[in-house]
């Protein structure tokens, strides 16, 4: 269940900021995106620093430092603050309608993979 929450938060933040959060990067735009994820997971989902760090392949101290710096970044970067508030609003949306398109795409991909596997299996069975 926890990994679903993490993937959902990553999806929301990534979609909002147009970034791939599975990419490892030290660019500040990625650092700020991870900050948003950490903040939501810590405050909204009550994740421990260790758990957040594990999901992002970071040390718990890195997560703690990021959370401590969050408010300072909000003060100096108004766009960051607006983006975070938007992401937080999406996260707290009880309907989570924004996920419906993602779920539909995933189901389509699963069905395509299933067809491909079935075709490969039938080919192998003929040999």
XYZ file of N, CA, C and O in Angstrom:
508
model
N 0.831 -1.205 0.000
C 0.000 0.000 0.000
C 0.870 1.262 0.000
O 0.584 2.215 -0.685
N 1.944 1.220 0.780
C 2.805 2.395 0.861
C 3.452 2.713 -0.475
O 3.563 3.879 -0.841
N 3.874 1.687 -1.200
C 4.526 1.957 -2.484
C 3.544 2.576 -3.475
O 3.938 3.355 -4.332
N 2.264 2.256 -3.343
C 1.246 2.872 -4.200
C 1.152 4.360 -3.893
O 1.077 5.183 -4.805
N 1.210 4.707 -2.623
C 1.171 6.124 -2.236
C 2.387 6.855 -2.799
O 2.264 7.950 -3.329
N 3.546 6.232 -2.677
C 4.772 6.859 -3.173
C 4.690 7.049 -4.681
O 4.986 8.132 -5.198
N 4.266 6.010 -5.396
C 4.160 6.117 -6.855
C 3.135 7.172 -7.249
O 3.327 7.893 -8.227
N 2.058 7.277 -6.487
C 1.026 8.277 -6.785
C 1.564 9.687 -6.574
O 1.371 10.567 -7.421
N 2.253 9.898 -5.475
C 2.835 11.222 -5.203
C 3.852 11.567 -6.287
O 3.861 12.682 -6.810
N 4.714 10.602 -6.648
C 5.693 10.837 -7.709
C 4.995 11.185 -9.017
O 5.436 12.069 -9.753
N 3.906 10.489 -9.305
C 3.163 10.743 -10.538
C 2.605 12.165 -10.545
O 2.754 12.892 -11.528
N 1.982 12.565 -9.446
C 1.372 13.899 -9.368
C 2.435 14.985 -9.530
O 2.284 15.904 -10.329
N 3.508 14.870 -8.765
C 4.567 15.886 -8.813
C 5.226 15.892 -10.189
O 5.449 16.947 -10.780
N 5.518 14.709 -10.702
C 6.145 14.610 -12.024
C 5.291 15.206 -13.115
O 5.781 15.894 -14.012
N 3.985 14.941 -13.037
C 3.052 15.471 -14.033
C 2.988 16.998 -13.942
O 3.033 17.697 -14.954
N 2.904 17.501 -12.711
C 2.799 18.946 -12.500
C 4.054 19.683 -12.985
O 3.973 20.732 -13.611
N 5.222 19.107 -12.698
C 6.486 19.774 -13.022
C 7.094 19.294 -14.331
O 8.163 19.755 -14.727
N 6.435 18.344 -14.971
C 6.915 17.780 -16.236
C 8.323 17.186 -16.091
O 9.229 17.495 -16.861
N 8.475 16.344 -15.048
C 9.756 15.701 -14.760
C 9.549 14.205 -14.553
O 8.478 13.776 -14.121
N 10.577 13.427 -14.826
C 10.561 12.000 -14.535
C 11.271 11.802 -13.202
O 12.496 11.858 -13.124
N 10.504 11.564 -12.159
C 11.089 11.468 -10.828
C 11.772 10.130 -10.557
O 12.313 9.923 -9.479
N 11.747 9.233 -11.509
C 12.507 7.998 -11.366
C 13.953 8.215 -11.807
O 14.806 7.380 -11.568
N 14.186 9.351 -12.447
C 15.530 9.713 -12.897
C 16.326 10.243 -11.699
O 15.808 11.001 -10.887
N 17.569 9.816 -11.597
C 18.431 10.318 -10.535
C 19.170 11.531 -11.068
O 19.908 11.432 -12.036
N 18.923 12.670 -10.451
C 19.570 13.893 -10.909
C 19.779 14.829 -9.730
O 18.970 14.850 -8.794
N 20.859 15.590 -9.794
C 21.137 16.577 -8.756
C 20.732 17.978 -9.196
O 20.988 18.947 -8.473
N 20.100 18.083 -10.368
C 19.624 19.396 -10.822
C 18.593 19.897 -9.816
O 17.791 19.131 -9.288
N 18.601 21.211 -9.596
C 17.756 21.776 -8.545
C 16.269 21.550 -8.804
O 15.503 21.397 -7.871
N 15.870 21.493 -10.065
C 14.451 21.243 -10.362
C 14.029 19.860 -9.849
O 12.920 19.684 -9.358
N 14.913 18.875 -9.941
C 14.627 17.533 -9.428
C 14.677 17.512 -7.901
O 13.876 16.839 -7.258
N 15.625 18.246 -7.338
C 15.732 18.336 -5.880
C 14.441 18.926 -5.311
O 13.895 18.416 -4.330
N 13.948 19.998 -5.940
C 12.715 20.629 -5.471
C 11.521 19.693 -5.639
O 10.645 19.646 -4.772
N 11.484 18.941 -6.711
C 10.386 17.989 -6.930
C 10.397 16.914 -5.841
O 9.347 16.562 -5.292
N 11.587 16.402 -5.524
C 11.679 15.403 -4.451
C 11.286 16.013 -3.120
O 10.634 15.358 -2.294
N 11.628 17.296 -2.913
C 11.229 17.990 -1.687
C 9.713 17.947 -1.505
O 9.213 17.697 -0.413
N 9.006 18.219 -2.599
C 7.542 18.190 -2.555
C 7.046 16.802 -2.162
O 6.145 16.668 -1.322
N 7.633 15.794 -2.775
C 7.232 14.416 -2.472
C 7.485 14.091 -1.002
O 6.613 13.533 -0.330
N 8.674 14.450 -0.521
C 9.023 14.167 0.868
C 8.027 14.829 1.811
O 7.579 14.216 2.781
N 7.706 16.087 1.514
C 6.810 16.866 2.383
C 5.431 16.207 2.462
O 4.876 16.048 3.552
N 4.888 15.813 1.332
C 3.568 15.181 1.320
C 3.606 13.836 2.039
O 2.737 13.527 2.862
N 4.618 13.040 1.736
C 4.707 11.715 2.359
C 4.903 11.813 3.867
O 4.368 10.996 4.626
N 5.635 12.810 4.306
C 5.885 12.979 5.742
C 4.656 13.526 6.462
O 4.257 13.006 7.503
N 4.035 14.563 5.907
C 2.944 15.230 6.607
C 1.578 14.617 6.348
O 0.754 14.551 7.254
N 1.320 14.201 5.124
C 0.001 13.678 4.790
C -0.119 12.169 5.048
O -1.195 11.671 5.309
N 0.998 11.451 4.912
C 0.965 9.984 5.014
C 1.696 9.453 6.243
O 1.696 8.240 6.482
N 2.328 10.348 7.005
C 3.051 9.966 8.223
C 4.145 8.921 7.986
O 4.344 8.024 8.804
N 4.845 9.032 6.875
C 5.965 8.135 6.594
C 7.150 8.537 7.477
O 7.342 9.713 7.771
N 7.953 7.572 7.859
C 9.176 7.878 8.594
C 10.232 8.384 7.604
O 10.113 8.153 6.394
N 11.239 9.043 8.130
C 12.331 9.528 7.279
C 13.027 8.357 6.586
O 13.390 8.440 5.420
N 13.181 7.256 7.309
C 13.824 6.070 6.743
C 13.008 5.491 5.593
O 13.568 5.094 4.567
N 11.689 5.435 5.766
C 10.837 4.893 4.703
C 10.882 5.766 3.455
O 11.002 5.255 2.339
N 10.803 7.062 3.651
C 10.869 7.977 2.504
C 12.215 7.802 1.800
O 12.275 7.676 0.580
N 13.278 7.776 2.586
C 14.606 7.596 2.024
C 14.730 6.300 1.238
O 15.312 6.269 0.157
N 14.151 5.245 1.753
C 14.221 3.942 1.076
C 13.537 4.000 -0.282
O 14.073 3.492 -1.273
N 12.379 4.621 -0.355
C 11.646 4.686 -1.624
C 12.343 5.561 -2.660
O 12.159 5.371 -3.855
N 13.123 6.525 -2.198
C 13.803 7.428 -3.131
C 15.298 7.131 -3.247
O 16.035 7.889 -3.864
N 15.738 6.047 -2.603
C 17.150 5.651 -2.601
C 18.039 6.785 -2.080
O 19.071 7.128 -2.661
N 17.579 7.368 -0.976
C 18.313 8.443 -0.311
C 18.485 8.085 1.160
O 17.752 7.276 1.717
N 19.427 8.723 1.805
C 19.658 8.559 3.224
C 18.582 9.323 3.996
O 18.109 10.363 3.530
N 18.225 8.855 5.193
C 17.215 9.554 5.986
C 17.654 10.982 6.306
O 16.830 11.891 6.394
N 18.961 11.203 6.450
C 19.464 12.548 6.740
C 19.249 13.485 5.548
O 18.990 14.681 5.733
N 19.325 12.946 4.339
C 19.059 13.741 3.132
C 17.605 14.193 3.123
O 17.299 15.348 2.816
N 16.716 13.273 3.485
C 15.289 13.596 3.541
C 15.040 14.654 4.612
O 14.330 15.642 4.377
N 15.638 14.479 5.780
C 15.478 15.440 6.880
C 15.978 16.824 6.468
O 15.291 17.835 6.689
N 17.134 16.893 5.850
C 17.684 18.174 5.390
C 16.738 18.837 4.385
O 16.472 20.037 4.460
N 16.229 18.046 3.479
C 15.312 18.564 2.465
C 14.052 19.147 3.107
O 13.586 20.218 2.725
N 13.519 18.445 4.090
C 12.310 18.933 4.775
C 12.597 20.218 5.557
O 11.743 21.106 5.622
N 13.781 20.306 6.127
C 14.155 21.533 6.865
C 14.302 22.722 5.926
O 14.016 23.857 6.297
N 14.763 22.480 4.709
C 14.979 23.547 3.733
C 13.698 23.948 3.001
O 13.662 24.971 2.326
N 12.660 23.142 3.119
C 11.428 23.336 2.364
C 10.857 24.750 2.537
O 10.543 25.425 1.549
N 10.700 25.204 3.780
C 10.101 26.524 4.037
C 10.941 27.660 3.459
O 10.395 28.630 2.930
N 12.255 27.521 3.536
C 13.139 28.558 2.978
C 12.975 28.635 1.466
O 12.929 29.737 0.892
N 12.864 27.496 0.814
C 12.672 27.492 -0.640
C 11.325 28.134 -0.977
O 11.229 28.896 -1.945
N 10.301 27.858 -0.181
C 8.978 28.465 -0.410
C 9.033 29.989 -0.328
O 8.371 30.678 -1.096
N 9.823 30.500 0.600
C 9.930 31.955 0.766
C 10.574 32.602 -0.452
O 10.121 33.636 -0.925
N 11.615 31.979 -0.981
C 12.380 32.585 -2.062
C 11.929 32.186 -3.462
O 12.317 32.814 -4.426
N 11.125 31.154 -3.545
C 10.679 30.686 -4.862
C 9.150 30.571 -4.847
O 8.600 29.540 -4.462
N 8.494 31.639 -5.256
C 7.021 31.689 -5.217
C 6.387 30.647 -6.132
O 5.363 30.062 -5.828
N 7.024 30.378 -7.277
C 6.508 29.368 -8.211
C 6.531 27.985 -7.558
O 5.593 27.206 -7.695
N 7.599 27.710 -6.832
C 7.711 26.440 -6.108
C 6.569 26.302 -5.112
O 5.924 25.250 -5.025
N 6.313 27.372 -4.380
C 5.240 27.348 -3.378
C 3.884 27.121 -4.047
O 3.075 26.313 -3.574
N 3.630 27.815 -5.141
C 2.369 27.643 -5.876
C 2.233 26.209 -6.401
O 1.160 25.603 -6.301
N 3.316 25.691 -6.962
C 3.296 24.314 -7.476
C 3.023 23.322 -6.348
O 2.231 22.388 -6.507
N 3.673 23.539 -5.205
C 3.457 22.634 -4.072
C 2.003 22.677 -3.607
O 1.395 21.626 -3.368
N 1.454 23.871 -3.497
C 0.059 23.996 -3.058
C -0.881 23.311 -4.043
O -1.859 22.675 -3.647
N -0.586 23.421 -5.319
C -1.381 22.749 -6.349
C -1.279 21.224 -6.221
O -2.283 20.510 -6.289
N -0.068 20.741 -6.022
C 0.153 19.296 -5.863
C -0.548 18.794 -4.600
O -1.204 17.750 -4.612
N -0.422 19.549 -3.525
C -1.057 19.152 -2.264
C -2.575 19.103 -2.418
O -3.232 18.179 -1.914
N -3.124 20.057 -3.141
C -4.574 20.074 -3.387
C -4.989 18.839 -4.195
O -6.000 18.204 -3.893
N -4.186 18.492 -5.197
C -4.481 17.292 -5.990
C -4.393 16.044 -5.120
O -5.216 15.136 -5.232
N -3.397 15.987 -4.253
C -3.211 14.827 -3.383
C -4.406 14.669 -2.431
O -4.855 13.557 -2.173
N -4.915 15.786 -1.935
C -6.012 15.747 -0.965
C -7.383 15.615 -1.619
O -8.380 15.437 -0.926
N -7.445 15.689 -2.953
C -8.699 15.557 -3.682
C -9.261 14.149 -3.460
O -8.630 13.165 -3.839
N -10.443 14.044 -2.845
C -10.981 12.710 -2.546
C -11.311 11.887 -3.795
O -11.240 10.659 -3.762
N -11.647 12.540 -4.892
C -12.001 11.797 -6.113
C -10.770 11.339 -6.881
O -10.806 10.334 -7.576
N -9.701 12.104 -6.753
C -8.462 11.827 -7.481
C -8.742 11.547 -8.955
O -8.248 10.583 -9.543
N -9.552 12.405 -9.537
C -9.954 12.241 -10.938
C -8.764 12.275 -11.889
O -8.796 11.645 -12.942
N -7.702 12.972 -11.527
C -6.532 13.078 -12.385
C -5.886 11.717 -12.627
O -5.141 11.541 -13.579
N -6.165 10.744 -11.771
C -5.554 9.428 -11.937
C -6.266 8.560 -12.961
O -5.696 7.590 -13.443
N -7.504 8.911 -13.293
C -8.266 8.043 -14.189
C -7.570 7.842 -15.531
O -7.521 6.732 -16.054
N -7.017 8.894 -16.102
C -6.295 8.764 -17.376
C -5.064 7.876 -17.234
O -4.775 7.059 -18.098
N -4.355 8.027 -16.134
C -3.159 7.215 -15.911
C -3.536 5.746 -15.763
O -2.866 4.870 -16.313
N -4.608 5.485 -15.052
C -5.055 4.101 -14.866
C -5.487 3.504 -16.196
O -5.152 2.358 -16.510
N -6.209 4.274 -16.989
C -6.630 3.795 -18.311
C -5.419 3.458 -19.180
O -5.402 2.423 -19.842
N -4.401 4.321 -19.176
C -3.184 4.072 -19.953
C -2.484 2.805 -19.476
O -2.028 1.990 -20.271
N -2.407 2.634 -18.160
C -1.765 1.455 -17.610
C -2.512 0.191 -17.994
O -1.900 -0.814 -18.360
N -3.828 0.243 -17.935
C -4.633 -0.938 -18.309
C -4.439 -1.258 -19.786
O -4.322 -2.426 -20.159
N -4.391 -0.238 -20.609
C -4.153 -0.445 -22.039
C -2.790 -1.109 -22.255
O -2.666 -2.065 -23.022
N -1.767 -0.600 -21.570
C -0.423 -1.172 -21.693
C -0.385 -2.621 -21.221
O 0.263 -3.465 -21.835
N -1.087 -2.907 -20.143
C -1.143 -4.279 -19.633
C -1.807 -5.197 -20.654
O -1.319 -6.299 -20.921
N -2.892 -4.737 -21.240
C -3.591 -5.551 -22.241
C -2.710 -5.794 -23.467
O -2.696 -6.900 -24.010
N -1.975 -4.765 -23.884
C -1.069 -4.920 -25.025
C 0.040 -5.920 -24.705
O 0.378 -6.764 -25.534
N 0.586 -5.826 -23.513
C 1.617 -6.774 -23.110
C 1.071 -8.198 -23.041
O 1.742 -9.152 -23.439
N -0.130 -8.318 -22.546
C -0.763 -9.638 -22.459
C -0.915 -10.244 -23.852
O -0.613 -11.427 -24.063
N -1.365 -9.450 -24.809
C -1.507 -9.929 -26.187
C -0.151 -10.358 -26.749
O -0.034 -11.404 -27.391
N 0.862 -9.535 -26.516
C 2.195 -9.823 -27.032
C 2.744 -11.132 -26.433
O 3.308 -11.961 -27.146
N 2.550 -11.318 -25.146
C 3.012 -12.538 -24.485
C 2.282 -13.758 -25.035
O 2.894 -14.802 -25.297
N 0.980 -13.605 -25.225
C 0.184 -14.709 -25.757
C 0.656 -15.098 -27.162
O 0.802 -16.278 -27.481
N 0.931 -14.093 -28.003
C 1.425 -14.356 -29.359
C 2.778 -15.069 -29.326
O 2.996 -16.036 -30.056
N 3.677 -14.609 -28.465
C 4.997 -15.243 -28.348
C 4.855 -16.683 -27.863
O 5.539 -17.584 -28.358
N 3.967 -16.892 -26.929
C 3.743 -18.236 -26.404
C 3.228 -19.164 -27.501
O 3.699 -20.294 -27.631
N 2.278 -18.674 -28.296
C 1.733 -19.486 -29.376
C 2.801 -19.810 -30.433
O 2.826 -20.909 -30.977
N 3.667 -18.847 -30.707
C 4.770 -19.073 -31.638
C 5.709 -20.165 -31.120
O 6.128 -21.049 -31.868
N 6.020 -20.091 -29.851
C 6.914 -21.079 -29.259
C 6.267 -22.470 -29.216
O 6.936 -23.482 -29.374
N 4.960 -22.462 -28.996
C 4.234 -23.728 -28.928
C 4.225 -24.426 -30.283
O 4.249 -25.653 -30.357
N 4.208 -23.677 -31.380
C 4.194 -24.234 -32.726
C 5.531 -24.901 -33.063
O 5.583 -25.800 -33.870
N 6.617 -24.407 -32.470
C 7.954 -24.925 -32.783
C 8.212 -26.240 -32.147
O 7.918 -26.918 -31.420
